[in-house]
Amino acid sequence: MNEIKLASLVNEMTLDEKIAQLTQFATPFFKGASDGGQITGPMADMGVTDEMIRNTGSVLGASGAKEVKNIQRTHMEENRLNIPLLVMSDIVHGYKTIFPVPLAIGCSWDLGLAEKSAEIAAKEASVSGVHVTFAPMVDLVRDPRWGRVMESTGEDPHLNSEFARAFVRGFQGNDLTNEVDRVAACVKHFAAYGAPEGGRDYNTVDVSERELRENYLPAYQAALDEGCEMVMTAFNTVFGIPATGNKMLMRSILRKEMGFDGVLISDWGAVKEMIPHGIAEDEKEAALKALTAGVDIEMMTATYVKYLKALVEEGSLEESLIDEAVLRILTLKEKLGLFENPFRGADEELEKEIVMSAAHREAAKELAAKSAVLLKNEGILPLKKDQKVALIGPFAESGDILGPWSWLGSKEDAVTLKEGILQKIDPSQLIVSKGSDIEAITEEQIQEAIGAAKDADVIVLALGEDSDMSGEAGCRADIKLLPAQLELIQRIKKLGKPTAAVLFNGRPLDLHGVYDQTDAVLEAWYPGTEGGAAVADLLYGDSNPSGRLTMSFPYSAGQIPVYYNHFNTGRPKGAPDAQERYVSQYLDIPNCPLFPFGFGLSYTEFTYSSMKLSNKTITRDESLEISVTVTNSGEVSGDEVVQLYVRDVSGEVVRPLKELKDFVKISLAPGETKEVTFSLTEEQLRYYHSDLTLSSDPGTFIAYVGGHSQEVMEKSFTLVE
Ligand code: GLC
C-alpha cells in the first residue's frame, strides 16, 4: 500500500479510530489472547472500552506464532477497516535463546557477534509473531547503583554508538518488508535515562545540553543513522521537563535535528506519569502535552483514547497532529508488510525448528565466553582437568543466569556452572555445595561447604546477585557482594586452598571482600542460556578470557560516578606540582576505580611496542595513521582489544583526559606479532563548544594506544588549520 493509499486510509478513519491507533495495550486486553478476554479490574478502571480495543493500533508483549495469529485474526475481524496490529515485545538480548546481558556483550568488544546475537533474536522473535522489539537500549551509564546498567553497553559514547549500530543491523537487516525473519528495532530510552540522580531508577536527570549532546545523544543518533524504525521515550526529566512531554527534546532535537521521522512510543505509563512529575494537572493535560511533543503511541495508559477527541473538538489540539501520528504508525505497518500479510513471519512449524536451535545456543555460548572479564588470576586458572574441584556457592547449580530481560527464556533451559564443569571432568572429580543463599547463610551450610572442600585441590566459588537485584527498578545503594556471600568467602579462605570466584551479576560491584580474598576473579555477568558451559570453557582454558570492561568497577560506592573519560580539574591529584592535601582527592580511598574501563586479563600476555604516528601534524583534510606493534609474549593463543584514545590538551571547554576513538580485537598465537594501525581524522576531534556548535580546534593532542585506559603508550600531534 503506498503513501497515497495510506493517506486515504487515514482519511477513511473516524477520529475515534485514529486516536485508538495511537494506543498500545498488553495482551490481556485482547480477546484473541490466551490471557485475554473481558475488560475487567485495572483495565476497566482505566476507562477502556471494547470499542477502543477493537481500534487499538498495537499490542505489547504478545509472542508465540499460534497466540499472535489468534490475537491478530480476532482483532482484524473486529476492526472496521481490517487494520492489523503491530506486535511489540522486549527482545533485548535474545528471545528464547538468551544471550549475555548487553553490558556483557559490550565487554566482548565484538561487534560482529553482537550483530549476530540480535539477528538470531530477531529470527526467533519474528517466527514467533513479533514485529517490533524494544531494543537496543543505548543509555550511557556511569552509576552501577542503577539497576539497568546491565541493559546498556557501558560508559563510553563511541563504543555505545558502535554497538547501537550493530544491534540495529542485526534486528532489522536490510529490508524489513521482504526479510520477514527480522524485526523493527526501537532504540531507547530517549534521552539520558542512564543518568538518574543517586543511581535510583526513574529519578531526576539533570544534565546540561552540552553534556547531553557530547555523551548521551551519540548512541541514539548512531541507531537512527542505521535506520532504527522506532524510538522510546525515557521516564525521566530532561532540562526539567519529562522526556515524554518535552517538545524541544522530541520535535526540535529528535525529529528535526537528528532526522527521526519514525514512530515515537512512550515508555510504560510515561504519558500519565506527567501528573506525578507535576507538569500535568490531569490525564487530559498529559495527553495534550505528549501528543504535542510528538509521542505517537501511548503505552499502557489511556489518556489518548479518553481525551484527545475532546481536545480536538474544543480546539485545543489540531487534528492534523493526530493524522501525522497515525500515518507514521500505518507507514511502519506497511513497511513490515502487515497489510499484505498480517501474520508476517509467524509460523508454528518453523518456530519449532528455529527457536532454541543448536546453532543458536552455540552462538550464545561463544558470545558468553567472549563477554566474561578475567579481573584477577594469581596463576590458579586455567584449572587442570585432573584436579578435584569443590564448586561452592548459590550459583553453583543456579539457572538464574539469564538476566532481568529474559522474560521468554527459561531458567530450566540454562546450562548451570555445575553442568558446564561436568562437560569437562568426571563426576568423581567434582563436589558441589551451595554454601549460602544469595542473601542468607547458616552454619550448617558453611560446615557442609567446608566438608565438601576438604579433599579438593581447588575451590570455585559461584557467587553473585539474584537477577531481580538489577534490571528495571533493581537499584542498590550498597554495591558490594551480599554479606552472606562475603562471609562464605571468609570461611572458605581459612582452608588455605587455591580459590577462584566466578561472579554472576548485572553491575560493576565493589569487589572488596572478593578480589582481595581469592586468588582469581572471573566476572561472568548474566551469561545467558549457555552461561555455565561458557564459563566452564573459560575456567579450563578451552576459551581464553578476552572480555574488557566497558564500565569502570568503583573502588567503593563512595566514588560514584567514576568513569575513565573524566576531566582533569584544576587540582589534579598526582600532578608534578600537586600539593599534598589541597588537590582533588579523598582522604580515605584512591581516586582511581578498582578496575578501569578497558581492563581485562588473559591467560597470555600482550606487549606493546613501536608506537608510531604518520605525521607530527595534520590538517583538517588529512588523516593521521597511528600504529603500534602488539606481541603475544605468552604461551597460549589469545584475543587482545587494542584501544585508541585521544586527549585534546586544551579546548574552548574542558576536555576529557582520554576519549576512546577506535578499537580492534585481534587474535595472536603465542609469539605472534601484529602491527595495528588506526586512521584518525579531524572529524573525530570535534566536540561541542560552549555555543553548542560541533567543531574541532587547532592545537595539541595526545594519542594513546594500549590494552586498557590506564595502560597506554602515547605520542603527541598537532592539528593545524
Ligand atoms: C518498561 C521499560 C521499557 C520496556 C517497556 C515495555 O517499563 O522501561 O524498557 O521496553 O516497559 O515492557
Short mmCIF file of N, CA and C and ligand atoms in Angstrom, two decimals, residues 60 90 134 148 151 188-189 193 202 232 235 267-268 299 405 472, ligand 1:
data_model
loop_
_atom_site.label_atom_id
_atom_site.label_comp_id
_atom_site.label_asym_id
_atom_site.label_seq_id
_atom_site.Cartn_x
_atom_site.Cartn_y
_atom_site.Cartn_z
N LEU A 60 1.25 -5.13 23.21
CA LEU A 60 2.53 -5.23 23.90
C LEU A 60 2.67 -6.62 24.52
N ASP A 90 9.66 -6.96 24.33
CA ASP A 90 11.03 -6.72 24.78
C ASP A 90 11.92 -7.92 24.49
N PHE A 134 11.62 -3.87 21.57
CA PHE A 134 12.00 -2.66 22.32
C PHE A 134 13.48 -2.76 22.69
N ARG A 148 19.67 -0.76 35.78
CA ARG A 148 19.60 -1.04 34.35
C ARG A 148 20.94 -0.90 33.63
N GLU A 151 21.70 -3.43 31.04
CA GLU A 151 21.00 -3.39 29.76
C GLU A 151 21.71 -2.52 28.75
N LYS A 188 16.13 2.96 22.74
CA LYS A 188 15.59 3.53 23.98
C LYS A 188 16.71 3.80 24.96
N HIS A 189 16.44 4.66 26.01
CA HIS A 189 15.22 5.42 26.29
C HIS A 189 15.58 6.87 26.09
N TYR A 193 18.39 8.41 30.11
CA TYR A 193 17.76 7.65 31.22
C TYR A 193 18.82 7.07 32.14
N TYR A 202 14.12 5.91 37.69
CA TYR A 202 13.03 6.88 37.49
C TYR A 202 13.34 8.22 38.17
N MET A 232 11.85 5.05 21.83
CA MET A 232 11.01 5.05 23.03
C MET A 232 11.44 6.18 23.96
N PHE A 235 11.58 7.79 31.03
CA PHE A 235 10.70 8.18 32.13
C PHE A 235 11.09 9.52 32.73
N ASP A 267 7.32 5.25 27.08
CA ASP A 267 7.57 4.08 27.89
C ASP A 267 6.29 3.79 28.69
N TRP A 268 6.29 2.66 29.35
CA TRP A 268 5.09 2.14 30.02
C TRP A 268 4.53 3.16 31.01
N MET A 299 1.83 4.02 25.60
CA MET A 299 1.93 2.64 26.06
C MET A 299 1.28 2.49 27.43
N TRP A 405 16.11 -9.18 31.66
CA TRP A 405 15.28 -9.00 30.47
C TRP A 405 15.25 -10.28 29.65
N GLU A 472 15.22 -3.31 35.68
CA GLU A 472 14.35 -2.16 35.96
C GLU A 472 13.94 -2.15 37.43
C1 GLC B 1 9.42 -0.92 30.80
C2 GLC B 1 10.79 -0.46 30.37
C3 GLC B 1 10.99 -0.44 28.88
C4 GLC B 1 10.21 -1.59 28.25
C5 GLC B 1 8.74 -1.27 28.45
C6 GLC B 1 7.82 -2.36 27.86
O1 GLC B 1 8.93 -0.08 31.81
O2 GLC B 1 11.24 0.80 30.87
O3 GLC B 1 12.40 -0.54 28.62
O4 GLC B 1 10.51 -1.70 26.89
O5 GLC B 1 8.41 -1.07 29.82
O6 GLC B 1 7.97 -3.54 28.59
#
